[in-house]
Backbone as numpy.savetxt, mean C-alpha at the origin, in Angstrom:
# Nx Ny Nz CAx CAy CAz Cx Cy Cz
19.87 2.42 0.01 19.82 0.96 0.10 18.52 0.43 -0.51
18.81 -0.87 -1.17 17.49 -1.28 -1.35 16.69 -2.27 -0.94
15.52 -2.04 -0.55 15.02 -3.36 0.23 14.14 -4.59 -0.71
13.65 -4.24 -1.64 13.64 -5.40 -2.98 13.93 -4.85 -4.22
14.13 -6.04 -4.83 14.50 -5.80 -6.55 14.08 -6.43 -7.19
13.31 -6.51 -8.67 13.41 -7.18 -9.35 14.31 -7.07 -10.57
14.15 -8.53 -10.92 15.04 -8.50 -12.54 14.84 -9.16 -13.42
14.81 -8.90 -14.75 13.80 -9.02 -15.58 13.10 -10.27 -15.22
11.64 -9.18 -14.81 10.53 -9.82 -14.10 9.39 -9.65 -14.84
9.02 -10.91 -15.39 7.85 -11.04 -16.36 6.82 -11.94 -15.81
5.68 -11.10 -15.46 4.50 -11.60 -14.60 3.62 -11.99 -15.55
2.24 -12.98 -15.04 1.01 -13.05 -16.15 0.16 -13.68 -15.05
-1.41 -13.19 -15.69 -2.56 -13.23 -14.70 -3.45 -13.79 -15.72
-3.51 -15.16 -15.58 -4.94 -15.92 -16.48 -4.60 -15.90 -17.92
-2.68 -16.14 -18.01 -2.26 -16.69 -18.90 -1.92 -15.54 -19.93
-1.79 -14.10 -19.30 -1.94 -12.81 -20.19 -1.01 -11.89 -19.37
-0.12 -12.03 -20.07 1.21 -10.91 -19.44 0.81 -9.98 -19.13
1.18 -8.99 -17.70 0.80 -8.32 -17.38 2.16 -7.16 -16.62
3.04 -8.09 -16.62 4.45 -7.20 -16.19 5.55 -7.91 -17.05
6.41 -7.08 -17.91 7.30 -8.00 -18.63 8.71 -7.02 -18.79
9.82 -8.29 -18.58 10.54 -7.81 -18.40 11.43 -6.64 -17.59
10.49 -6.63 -15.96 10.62 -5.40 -15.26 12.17 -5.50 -14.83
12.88 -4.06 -14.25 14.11 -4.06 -13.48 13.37 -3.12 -12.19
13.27 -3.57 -11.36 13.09 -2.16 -10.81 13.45 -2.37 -9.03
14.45 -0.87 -8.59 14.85 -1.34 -6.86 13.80 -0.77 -5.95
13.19 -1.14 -4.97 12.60 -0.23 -4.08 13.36 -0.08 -3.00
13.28 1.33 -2.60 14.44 1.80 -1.48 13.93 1.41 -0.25
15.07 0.76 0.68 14.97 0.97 1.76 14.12 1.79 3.07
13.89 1.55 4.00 13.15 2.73 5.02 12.35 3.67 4.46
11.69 3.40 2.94 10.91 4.50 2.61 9.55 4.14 2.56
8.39 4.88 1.94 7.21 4.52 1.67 7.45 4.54 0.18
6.93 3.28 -0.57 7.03 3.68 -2.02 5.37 3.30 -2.50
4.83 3.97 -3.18 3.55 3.86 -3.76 3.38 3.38 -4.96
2.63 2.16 -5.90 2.54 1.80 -6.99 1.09 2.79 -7.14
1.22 3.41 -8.65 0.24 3.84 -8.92 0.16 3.69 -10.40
-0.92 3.43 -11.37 -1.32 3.31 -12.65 -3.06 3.20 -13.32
-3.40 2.87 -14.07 -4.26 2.72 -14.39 -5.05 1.45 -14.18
-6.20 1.21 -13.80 -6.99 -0.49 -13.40 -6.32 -1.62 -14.54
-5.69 -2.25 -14.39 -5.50 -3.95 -14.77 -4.38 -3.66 -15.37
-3.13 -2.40 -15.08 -2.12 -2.23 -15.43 -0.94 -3.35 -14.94
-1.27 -3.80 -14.04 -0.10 -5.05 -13.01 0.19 -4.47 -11.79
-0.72 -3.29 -10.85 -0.15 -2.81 -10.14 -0.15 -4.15 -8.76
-1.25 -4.65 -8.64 -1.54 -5.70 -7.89 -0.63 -7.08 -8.04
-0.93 -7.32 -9.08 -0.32 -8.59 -9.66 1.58 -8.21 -9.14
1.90 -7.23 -9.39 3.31 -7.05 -9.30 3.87 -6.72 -7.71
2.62 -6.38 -6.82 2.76 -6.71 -5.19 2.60 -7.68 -4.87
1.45 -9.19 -5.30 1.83 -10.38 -5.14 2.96 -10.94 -5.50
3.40 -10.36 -6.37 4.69 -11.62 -7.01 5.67 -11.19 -5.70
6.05 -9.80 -5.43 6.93 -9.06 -4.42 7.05 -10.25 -3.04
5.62 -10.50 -2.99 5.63 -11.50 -1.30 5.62 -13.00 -1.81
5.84 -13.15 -2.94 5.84 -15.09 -3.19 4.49 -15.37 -3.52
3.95 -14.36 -3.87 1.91 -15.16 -3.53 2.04 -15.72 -5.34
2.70 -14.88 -6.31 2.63 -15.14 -7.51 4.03 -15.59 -8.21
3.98 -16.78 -8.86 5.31 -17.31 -9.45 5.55 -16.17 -10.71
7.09 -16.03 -10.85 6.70 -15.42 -12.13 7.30 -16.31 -13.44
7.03 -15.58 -14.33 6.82 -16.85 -16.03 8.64 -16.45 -15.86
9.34 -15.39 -15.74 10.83 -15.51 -15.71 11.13 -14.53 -14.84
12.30 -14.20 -14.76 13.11 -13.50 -13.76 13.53 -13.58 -12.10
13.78 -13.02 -11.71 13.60 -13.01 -10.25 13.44 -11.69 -9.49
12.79 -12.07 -8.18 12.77 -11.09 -7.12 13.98 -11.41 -6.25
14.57 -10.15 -5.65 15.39 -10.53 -4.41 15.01 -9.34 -3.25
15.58 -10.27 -2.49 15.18 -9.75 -0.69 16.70 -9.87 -0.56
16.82 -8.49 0.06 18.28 -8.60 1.18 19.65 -9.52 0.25
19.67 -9.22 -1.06 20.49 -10.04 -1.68 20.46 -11.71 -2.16
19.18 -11.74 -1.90 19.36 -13.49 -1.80 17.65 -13.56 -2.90
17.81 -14.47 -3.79 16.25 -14.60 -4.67 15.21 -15.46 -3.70
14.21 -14.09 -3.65 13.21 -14.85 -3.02 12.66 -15.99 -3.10
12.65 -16.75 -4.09 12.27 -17.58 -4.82 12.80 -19.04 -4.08
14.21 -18.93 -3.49 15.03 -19.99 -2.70 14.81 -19.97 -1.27
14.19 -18.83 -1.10 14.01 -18.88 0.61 13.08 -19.72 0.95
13.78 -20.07 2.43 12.25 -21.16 2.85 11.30 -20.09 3.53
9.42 -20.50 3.51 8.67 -19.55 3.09 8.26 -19.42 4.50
8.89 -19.57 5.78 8.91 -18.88 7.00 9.97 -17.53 7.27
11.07 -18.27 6.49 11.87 -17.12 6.39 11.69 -15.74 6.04
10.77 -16.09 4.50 10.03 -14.69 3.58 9.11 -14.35 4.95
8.41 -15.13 5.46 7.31 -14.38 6.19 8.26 -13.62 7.38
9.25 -14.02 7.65 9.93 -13.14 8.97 10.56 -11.91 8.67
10.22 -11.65 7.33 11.43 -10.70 6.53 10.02 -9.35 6.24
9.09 -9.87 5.22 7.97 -9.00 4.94 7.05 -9.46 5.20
6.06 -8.82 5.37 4.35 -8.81 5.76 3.67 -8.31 3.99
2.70 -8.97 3.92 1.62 -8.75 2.85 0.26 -8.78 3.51
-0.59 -7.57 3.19 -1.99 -7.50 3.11 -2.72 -7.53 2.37
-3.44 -8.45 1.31 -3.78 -8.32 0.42 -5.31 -7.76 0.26
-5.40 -6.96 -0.90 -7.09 -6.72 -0.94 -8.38 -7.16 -0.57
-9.08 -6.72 0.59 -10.66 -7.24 0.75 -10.10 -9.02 1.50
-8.99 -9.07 1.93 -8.55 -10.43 3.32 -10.35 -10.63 4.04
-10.59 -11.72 4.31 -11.82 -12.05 4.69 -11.78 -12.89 6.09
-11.61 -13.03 6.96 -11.58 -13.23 8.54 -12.84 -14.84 8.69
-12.51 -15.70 9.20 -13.11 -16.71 9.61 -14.74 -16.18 10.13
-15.53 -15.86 10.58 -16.64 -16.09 10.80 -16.53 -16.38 12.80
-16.95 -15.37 13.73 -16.37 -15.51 14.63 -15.53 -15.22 15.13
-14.00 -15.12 14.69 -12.67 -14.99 14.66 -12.37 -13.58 15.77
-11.94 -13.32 16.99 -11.71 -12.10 17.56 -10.85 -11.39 17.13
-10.74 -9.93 17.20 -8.95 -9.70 16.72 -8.09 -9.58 17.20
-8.42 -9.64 18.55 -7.30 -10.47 19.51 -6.48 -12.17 18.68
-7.40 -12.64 18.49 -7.14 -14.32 17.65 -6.77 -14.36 16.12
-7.22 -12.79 15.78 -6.67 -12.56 14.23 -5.47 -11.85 14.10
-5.14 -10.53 15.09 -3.38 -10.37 15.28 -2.62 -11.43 16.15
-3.06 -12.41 16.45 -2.15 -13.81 16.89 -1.70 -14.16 15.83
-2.27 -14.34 14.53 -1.81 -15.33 13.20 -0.70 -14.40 12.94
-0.54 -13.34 13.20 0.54 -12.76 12.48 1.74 -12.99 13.22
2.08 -14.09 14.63 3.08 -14.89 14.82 3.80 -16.02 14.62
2.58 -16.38 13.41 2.66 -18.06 13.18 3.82 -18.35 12.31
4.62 -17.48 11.99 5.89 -17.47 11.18 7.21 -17.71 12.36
6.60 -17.40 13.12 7.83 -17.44 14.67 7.59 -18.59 15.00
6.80 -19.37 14.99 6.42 -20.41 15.63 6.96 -21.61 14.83
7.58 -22.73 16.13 7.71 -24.19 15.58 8.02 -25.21 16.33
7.74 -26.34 16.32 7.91 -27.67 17.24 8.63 -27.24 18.59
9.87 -26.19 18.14 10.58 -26.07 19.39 10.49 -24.62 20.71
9.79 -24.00 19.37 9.22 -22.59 20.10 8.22 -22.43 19.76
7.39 -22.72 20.93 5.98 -22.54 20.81 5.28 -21.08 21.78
4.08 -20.29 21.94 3.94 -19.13 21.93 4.61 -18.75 23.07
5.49 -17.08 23.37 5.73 -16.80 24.51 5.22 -15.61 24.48
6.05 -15.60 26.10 5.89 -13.60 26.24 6.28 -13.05 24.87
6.94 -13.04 24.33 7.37 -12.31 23.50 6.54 -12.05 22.44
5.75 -13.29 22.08 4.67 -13.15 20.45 3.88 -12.77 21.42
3.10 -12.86 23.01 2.12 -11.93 23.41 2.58 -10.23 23.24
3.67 -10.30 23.90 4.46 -8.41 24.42 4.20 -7.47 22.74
4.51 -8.47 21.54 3.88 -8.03 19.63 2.86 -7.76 19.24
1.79 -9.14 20.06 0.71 -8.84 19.80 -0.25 -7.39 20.33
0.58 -7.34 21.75 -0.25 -6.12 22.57 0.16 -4.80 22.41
1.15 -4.72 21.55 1.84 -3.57 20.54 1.48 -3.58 19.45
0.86 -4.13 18.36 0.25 -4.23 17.17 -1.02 -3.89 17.38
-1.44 -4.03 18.49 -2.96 -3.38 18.98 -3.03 -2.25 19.55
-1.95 -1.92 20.55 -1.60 -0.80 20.99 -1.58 0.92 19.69
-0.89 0.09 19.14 -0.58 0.48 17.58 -1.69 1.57 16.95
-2.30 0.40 16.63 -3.37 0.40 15.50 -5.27 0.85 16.72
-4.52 1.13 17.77 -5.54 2.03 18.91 -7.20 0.99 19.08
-6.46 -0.49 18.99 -7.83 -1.68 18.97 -7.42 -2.39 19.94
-6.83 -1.60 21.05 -7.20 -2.87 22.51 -8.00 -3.02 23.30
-9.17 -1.61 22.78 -10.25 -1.85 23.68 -11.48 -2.97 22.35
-10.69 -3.10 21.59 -11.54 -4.43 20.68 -11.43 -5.86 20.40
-10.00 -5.84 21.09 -9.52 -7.36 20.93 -10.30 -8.23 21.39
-11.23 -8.41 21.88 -12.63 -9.20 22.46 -14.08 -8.92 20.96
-13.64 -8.87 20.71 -14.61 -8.18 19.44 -14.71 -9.33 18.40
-15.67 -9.66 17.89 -15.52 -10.15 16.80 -15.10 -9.52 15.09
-14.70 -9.84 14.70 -13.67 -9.04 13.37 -14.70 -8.65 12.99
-15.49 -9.71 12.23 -17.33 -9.63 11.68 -18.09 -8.11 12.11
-17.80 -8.01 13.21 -18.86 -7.12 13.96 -17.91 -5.69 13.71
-17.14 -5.30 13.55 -16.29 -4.41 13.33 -16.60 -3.36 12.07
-16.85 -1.86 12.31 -16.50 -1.04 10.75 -15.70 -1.64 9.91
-16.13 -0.65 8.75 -14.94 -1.20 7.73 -13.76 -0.48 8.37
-12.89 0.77 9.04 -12.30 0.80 9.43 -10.98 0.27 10.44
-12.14 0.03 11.50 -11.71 -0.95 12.61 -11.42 -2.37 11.71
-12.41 -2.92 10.93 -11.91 -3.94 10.72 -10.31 -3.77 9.83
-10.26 -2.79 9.40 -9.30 -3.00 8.16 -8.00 -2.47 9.22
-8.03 -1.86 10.39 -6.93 -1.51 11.53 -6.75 -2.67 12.16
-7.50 -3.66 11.63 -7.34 -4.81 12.52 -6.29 -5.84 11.88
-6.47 -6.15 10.42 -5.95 -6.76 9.92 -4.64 -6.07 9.67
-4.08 -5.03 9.26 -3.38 -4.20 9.42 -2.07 -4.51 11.23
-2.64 -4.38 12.04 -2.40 -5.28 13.07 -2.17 -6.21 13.38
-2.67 -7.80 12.67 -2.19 -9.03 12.21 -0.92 -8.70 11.47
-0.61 -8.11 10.70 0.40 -7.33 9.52 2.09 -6.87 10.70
1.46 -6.11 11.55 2.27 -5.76 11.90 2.62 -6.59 13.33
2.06 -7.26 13.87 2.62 -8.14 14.68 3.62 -9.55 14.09
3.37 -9.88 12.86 4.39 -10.27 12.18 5.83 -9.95 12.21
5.68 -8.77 12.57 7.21 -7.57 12.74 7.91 -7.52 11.90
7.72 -7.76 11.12 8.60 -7.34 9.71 9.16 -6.32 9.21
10.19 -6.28 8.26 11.05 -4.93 8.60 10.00 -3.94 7.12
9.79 -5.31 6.37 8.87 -4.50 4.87 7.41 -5.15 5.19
6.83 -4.40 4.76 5.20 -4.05 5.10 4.45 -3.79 3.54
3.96 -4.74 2.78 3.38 -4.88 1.62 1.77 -4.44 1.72
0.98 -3.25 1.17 -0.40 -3.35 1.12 -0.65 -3.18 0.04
-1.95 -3.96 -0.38 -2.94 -3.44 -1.60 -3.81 -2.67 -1.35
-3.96 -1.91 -1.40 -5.17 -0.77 -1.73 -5.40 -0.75 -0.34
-5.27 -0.32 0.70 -5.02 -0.85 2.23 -6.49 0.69 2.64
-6.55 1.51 1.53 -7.81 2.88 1.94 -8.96 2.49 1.23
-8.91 1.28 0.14 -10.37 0.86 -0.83 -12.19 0.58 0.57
-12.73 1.39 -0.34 -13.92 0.95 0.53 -14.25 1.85 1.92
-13.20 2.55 2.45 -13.01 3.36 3.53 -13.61 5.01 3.11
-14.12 5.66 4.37 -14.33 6.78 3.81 -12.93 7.87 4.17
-13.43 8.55 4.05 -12.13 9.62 4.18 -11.51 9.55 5.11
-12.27 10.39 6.26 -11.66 10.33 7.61 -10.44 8.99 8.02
-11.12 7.61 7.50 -10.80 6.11 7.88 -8.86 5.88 6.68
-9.50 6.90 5.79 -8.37 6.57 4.51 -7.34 7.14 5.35
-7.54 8.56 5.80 -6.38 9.06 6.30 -6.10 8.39 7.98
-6.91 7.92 8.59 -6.10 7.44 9.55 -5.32 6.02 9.93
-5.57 5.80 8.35 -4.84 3.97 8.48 -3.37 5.08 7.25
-3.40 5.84 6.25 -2.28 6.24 6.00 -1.45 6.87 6.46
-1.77 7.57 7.97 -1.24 8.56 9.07 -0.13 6.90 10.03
-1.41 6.30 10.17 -0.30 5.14 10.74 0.37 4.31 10.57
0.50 3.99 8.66 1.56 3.51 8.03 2.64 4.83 7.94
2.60 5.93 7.85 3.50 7.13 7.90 4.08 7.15 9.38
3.47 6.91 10.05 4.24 6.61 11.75 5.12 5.50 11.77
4.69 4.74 11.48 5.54 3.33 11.30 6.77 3.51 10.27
6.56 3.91 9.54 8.01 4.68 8.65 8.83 5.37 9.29
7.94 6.25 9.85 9.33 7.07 10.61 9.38 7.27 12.06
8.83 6.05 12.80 9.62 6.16 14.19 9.79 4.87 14.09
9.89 3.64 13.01 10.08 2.60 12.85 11.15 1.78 11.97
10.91 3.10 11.06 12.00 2.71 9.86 11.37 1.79 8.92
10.44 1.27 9.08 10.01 0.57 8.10 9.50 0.90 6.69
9.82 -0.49 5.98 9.90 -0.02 4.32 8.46 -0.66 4.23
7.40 0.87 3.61 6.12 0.50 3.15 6.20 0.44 1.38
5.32 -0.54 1.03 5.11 -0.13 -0.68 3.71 -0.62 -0.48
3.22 -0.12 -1.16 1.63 -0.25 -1.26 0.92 0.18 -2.84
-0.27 -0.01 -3.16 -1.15 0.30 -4.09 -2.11 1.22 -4.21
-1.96 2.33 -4.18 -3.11 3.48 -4.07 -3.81 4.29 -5.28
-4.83 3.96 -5.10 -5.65 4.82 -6.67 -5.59 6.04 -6.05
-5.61 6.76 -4.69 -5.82 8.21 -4.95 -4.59 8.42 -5.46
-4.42 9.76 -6.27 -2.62 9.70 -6.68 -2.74 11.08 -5.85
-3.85 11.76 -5.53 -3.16 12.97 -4.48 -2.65 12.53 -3.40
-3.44 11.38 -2.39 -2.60 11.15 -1.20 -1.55 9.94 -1.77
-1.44 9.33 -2.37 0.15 9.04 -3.05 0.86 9.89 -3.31
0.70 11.39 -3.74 1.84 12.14 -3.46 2.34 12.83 -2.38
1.18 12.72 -1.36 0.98 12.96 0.14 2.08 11.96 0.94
2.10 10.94 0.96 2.24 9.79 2.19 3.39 9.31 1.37
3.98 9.36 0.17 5.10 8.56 -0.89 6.20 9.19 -0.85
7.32 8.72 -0.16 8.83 9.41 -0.49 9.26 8.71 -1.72
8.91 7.86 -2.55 9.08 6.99 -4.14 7.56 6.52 -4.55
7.55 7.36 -5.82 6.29 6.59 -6.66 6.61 6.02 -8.23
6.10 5.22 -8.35 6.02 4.16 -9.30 4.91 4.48 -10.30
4.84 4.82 -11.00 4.02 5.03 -12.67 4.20 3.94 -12.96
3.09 2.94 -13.49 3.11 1.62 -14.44 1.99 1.76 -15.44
2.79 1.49 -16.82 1.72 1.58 -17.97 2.66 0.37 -19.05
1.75 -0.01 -19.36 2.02 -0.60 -20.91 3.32 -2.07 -20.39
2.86 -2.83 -19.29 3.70 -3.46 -18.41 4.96 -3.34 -18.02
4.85 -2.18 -17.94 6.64 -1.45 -17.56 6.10 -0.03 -16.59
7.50 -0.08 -15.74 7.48 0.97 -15.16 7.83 2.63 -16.63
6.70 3.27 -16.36 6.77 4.26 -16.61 7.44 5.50 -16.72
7.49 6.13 -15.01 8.51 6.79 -14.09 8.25 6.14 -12.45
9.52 6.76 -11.86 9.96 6.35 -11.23 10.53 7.71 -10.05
10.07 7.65 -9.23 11.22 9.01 -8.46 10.17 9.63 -7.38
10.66 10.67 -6.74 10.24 11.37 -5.62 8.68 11.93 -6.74
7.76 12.17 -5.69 6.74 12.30 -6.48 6.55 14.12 -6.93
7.14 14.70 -6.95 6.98 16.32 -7.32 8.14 15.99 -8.34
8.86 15.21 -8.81 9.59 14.75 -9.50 9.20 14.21 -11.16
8.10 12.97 -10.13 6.88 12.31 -11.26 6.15 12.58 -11.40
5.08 13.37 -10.82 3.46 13.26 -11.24 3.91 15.21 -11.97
3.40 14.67 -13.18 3.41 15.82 -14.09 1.77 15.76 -14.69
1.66 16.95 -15.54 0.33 16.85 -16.47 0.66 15.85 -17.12
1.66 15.68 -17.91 1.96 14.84 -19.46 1.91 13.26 -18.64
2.39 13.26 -17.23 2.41 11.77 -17.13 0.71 11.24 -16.86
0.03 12.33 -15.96 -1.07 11.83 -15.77 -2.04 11.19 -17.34
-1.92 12.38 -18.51 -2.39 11.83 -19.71 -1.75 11.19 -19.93
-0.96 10.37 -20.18 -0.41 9.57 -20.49 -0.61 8.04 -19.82
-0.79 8.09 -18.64 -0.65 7.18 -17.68 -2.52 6.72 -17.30
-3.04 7.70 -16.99 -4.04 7.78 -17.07 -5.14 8.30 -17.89
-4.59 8.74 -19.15 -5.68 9.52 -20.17 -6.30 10.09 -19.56
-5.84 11.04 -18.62 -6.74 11.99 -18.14 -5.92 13.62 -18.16
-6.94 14.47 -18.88 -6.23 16.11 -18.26 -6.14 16.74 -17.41
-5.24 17.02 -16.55 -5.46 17.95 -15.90 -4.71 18.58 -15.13
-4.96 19.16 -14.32 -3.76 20.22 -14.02 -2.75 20.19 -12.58
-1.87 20.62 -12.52 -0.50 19.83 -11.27 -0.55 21.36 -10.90
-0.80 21.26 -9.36 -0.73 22.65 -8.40 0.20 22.12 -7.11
0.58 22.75 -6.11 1.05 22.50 -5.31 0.14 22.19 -4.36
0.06 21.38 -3.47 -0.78 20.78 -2.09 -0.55 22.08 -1.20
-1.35 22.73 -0.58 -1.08 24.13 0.02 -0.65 23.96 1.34
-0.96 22.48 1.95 -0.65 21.87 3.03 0.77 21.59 3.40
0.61 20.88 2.22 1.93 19.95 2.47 2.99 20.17 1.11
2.73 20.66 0.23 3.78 21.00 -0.35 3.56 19.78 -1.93
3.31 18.60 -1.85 2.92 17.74 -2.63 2.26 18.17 -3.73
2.87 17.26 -4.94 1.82 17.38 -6.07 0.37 17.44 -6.02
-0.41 17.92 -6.74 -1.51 17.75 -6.26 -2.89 17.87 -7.70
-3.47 16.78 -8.18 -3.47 16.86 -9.15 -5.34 17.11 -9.43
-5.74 18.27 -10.06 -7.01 19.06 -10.56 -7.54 18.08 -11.77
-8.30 17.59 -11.78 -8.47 16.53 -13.06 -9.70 17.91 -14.29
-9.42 17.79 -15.14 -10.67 18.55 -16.34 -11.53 17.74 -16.45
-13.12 18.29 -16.00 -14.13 17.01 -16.61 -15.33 18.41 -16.33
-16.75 17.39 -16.93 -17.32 18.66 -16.64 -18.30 18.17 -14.87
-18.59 19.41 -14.44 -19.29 19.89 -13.40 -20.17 20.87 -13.19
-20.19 21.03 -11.65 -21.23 22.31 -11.51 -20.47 23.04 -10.76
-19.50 24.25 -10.83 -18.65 24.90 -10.56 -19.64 26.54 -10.41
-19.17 27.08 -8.88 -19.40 27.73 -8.41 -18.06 28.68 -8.36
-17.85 30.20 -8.79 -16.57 30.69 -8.36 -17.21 31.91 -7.33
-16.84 32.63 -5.96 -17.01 33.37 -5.57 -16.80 34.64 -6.28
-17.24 35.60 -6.49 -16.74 36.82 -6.91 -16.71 38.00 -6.09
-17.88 38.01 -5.29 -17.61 38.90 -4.18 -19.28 38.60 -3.08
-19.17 39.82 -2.23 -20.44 39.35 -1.31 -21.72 38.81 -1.81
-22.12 38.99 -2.83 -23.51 39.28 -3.32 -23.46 38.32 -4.54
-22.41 37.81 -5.23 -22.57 37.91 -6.77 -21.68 36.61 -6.74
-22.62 35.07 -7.73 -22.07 34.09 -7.67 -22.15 34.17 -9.38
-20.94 33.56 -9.85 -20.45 33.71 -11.53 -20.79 31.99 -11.51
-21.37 31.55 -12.40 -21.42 30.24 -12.91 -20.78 29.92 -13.92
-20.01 28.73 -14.85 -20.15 29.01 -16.25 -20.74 29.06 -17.33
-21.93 28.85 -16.88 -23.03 29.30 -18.06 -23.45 31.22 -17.93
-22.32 31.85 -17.02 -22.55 32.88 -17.47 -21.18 33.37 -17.50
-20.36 33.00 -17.30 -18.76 33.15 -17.95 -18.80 33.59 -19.45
């Protein structure tokens, strides 16, 4: 099944095409990952997805119907968008910042109940910030803060879940535990993630569909031990290097060629460098 589509979908950013002529379905209940090279359209082509960007032609559709005609409470009851580096009022708790993510439920005749509270205290529950909801956002890691907004996201309740770069700025530990809990939400939730990720190893980690974009077109397309090849990475990324298996998990896993300071063990006593290779 698919949970959006476009058709021939021709985007532009500051008057300079940047997606043209796209077709492309994203599946249902999966995680799908956009991945490409910097100022390829990977961004630009997740705004247009949530309404944030008109496009110069084509259309998007949701659930059969062009996004484009929906009224824009409706879009918000359907998908959630997080967009890159979101910036929080000054003050703002995140108790008071996963509230906004009910304001799509809300109207003259239904105003807040149990119910947008029982979301909110599950979107926190969630994302393991109920001992912070008294917190100011401000005052928060980059982690916490970015589990927070993430949390606004998902108290929305939406069945599709849109991020940009949702690990930028985070260190490791923080990358993998906001991608561990979009991977939970997939599968004890069912929910359809697509997101933007420059690592392309944990995009082949956390992605049941990845997306290659070059030259304003999708590239490839498919399960990622499917797509991420040597030839696509040069290609996609002008970069060499080499496709091994993830020893973990089974995933592509991609060795880039550049130079370094490479150490190989050889045995107890005796370290080989390549300046003596």
């Amino acid at each position: 099944m698919t949970a959006l589509e476009t058709k021939d979908l021709t985007l532009a950013y500051r008057e300079k095409p940047v997606i043209n002529g796209l077709n492309l379905k994203l599946p249902k209940g999966e995680i799908t990952v956009f991945v490409g090279s910097n100022g390829c359209g990977k961004s630009t082509l997740l705004r247009s997805l949530a309404r944030l960007l008109k496009p110069l032609r084509g259309a998007i559709v949701l659930d059969g119907q062009k996004i484009s005609s929906m009224p824009t409470k409706e879009v918000a009851k359907r998908l959630a968008i997080l967009p890159q580096g979101p910036i929080a009022p000054e003050g703002l708790t995140v108790h008071q910042l996963v509230r906004q993510g009910r304001y799509p439920h809300q109207n003259w005749l239904k105003q807040w109940s149990q119910e947008d509270e029982k979301k909110v205290q599950k979107a926190l529950e969630d994302t393991n910030l109920t001992a912070f909801a008294d917190r100011s956002v401000d005052s928060l890691s980059g982690g916490q803060r970015q589990r927070a907004w993430i949390a606004m996201t998902l108290a929305q309740d939406t069945d599709i879940i849109l991020l940009d770069e949702p690990t930028t700025y985070l260190d490791m530990t923080h990358q993998i535990e906001i991608l561990d809990l979009l991977f939970d939400l997939n599968e004890e939730e069912n929910r359809t993630i697509i997101m933007v990720l420059h690592d392309l190893n944990l995009a082949c980690r956390y992605a049941h569909h990845i997306v290659a974009i070059k030259d304003q077109q999708v590239y490839a397309q498919g399960q990622p031990e499917h797509v991420i090849t040597e030839a696509l990475v040069k290609d996609v990324f002008q970069l060499n290097c080499e496709i091994v298996q993830d020893p973990l998990y089974g995933s592509p896993m991609c060795i880039p060629h550049g130079k370094g300071r490479r150490k190989i063990q050889m045995g107890a006593d005796e370290i080989v460098t390549p300046k003596s290779i």
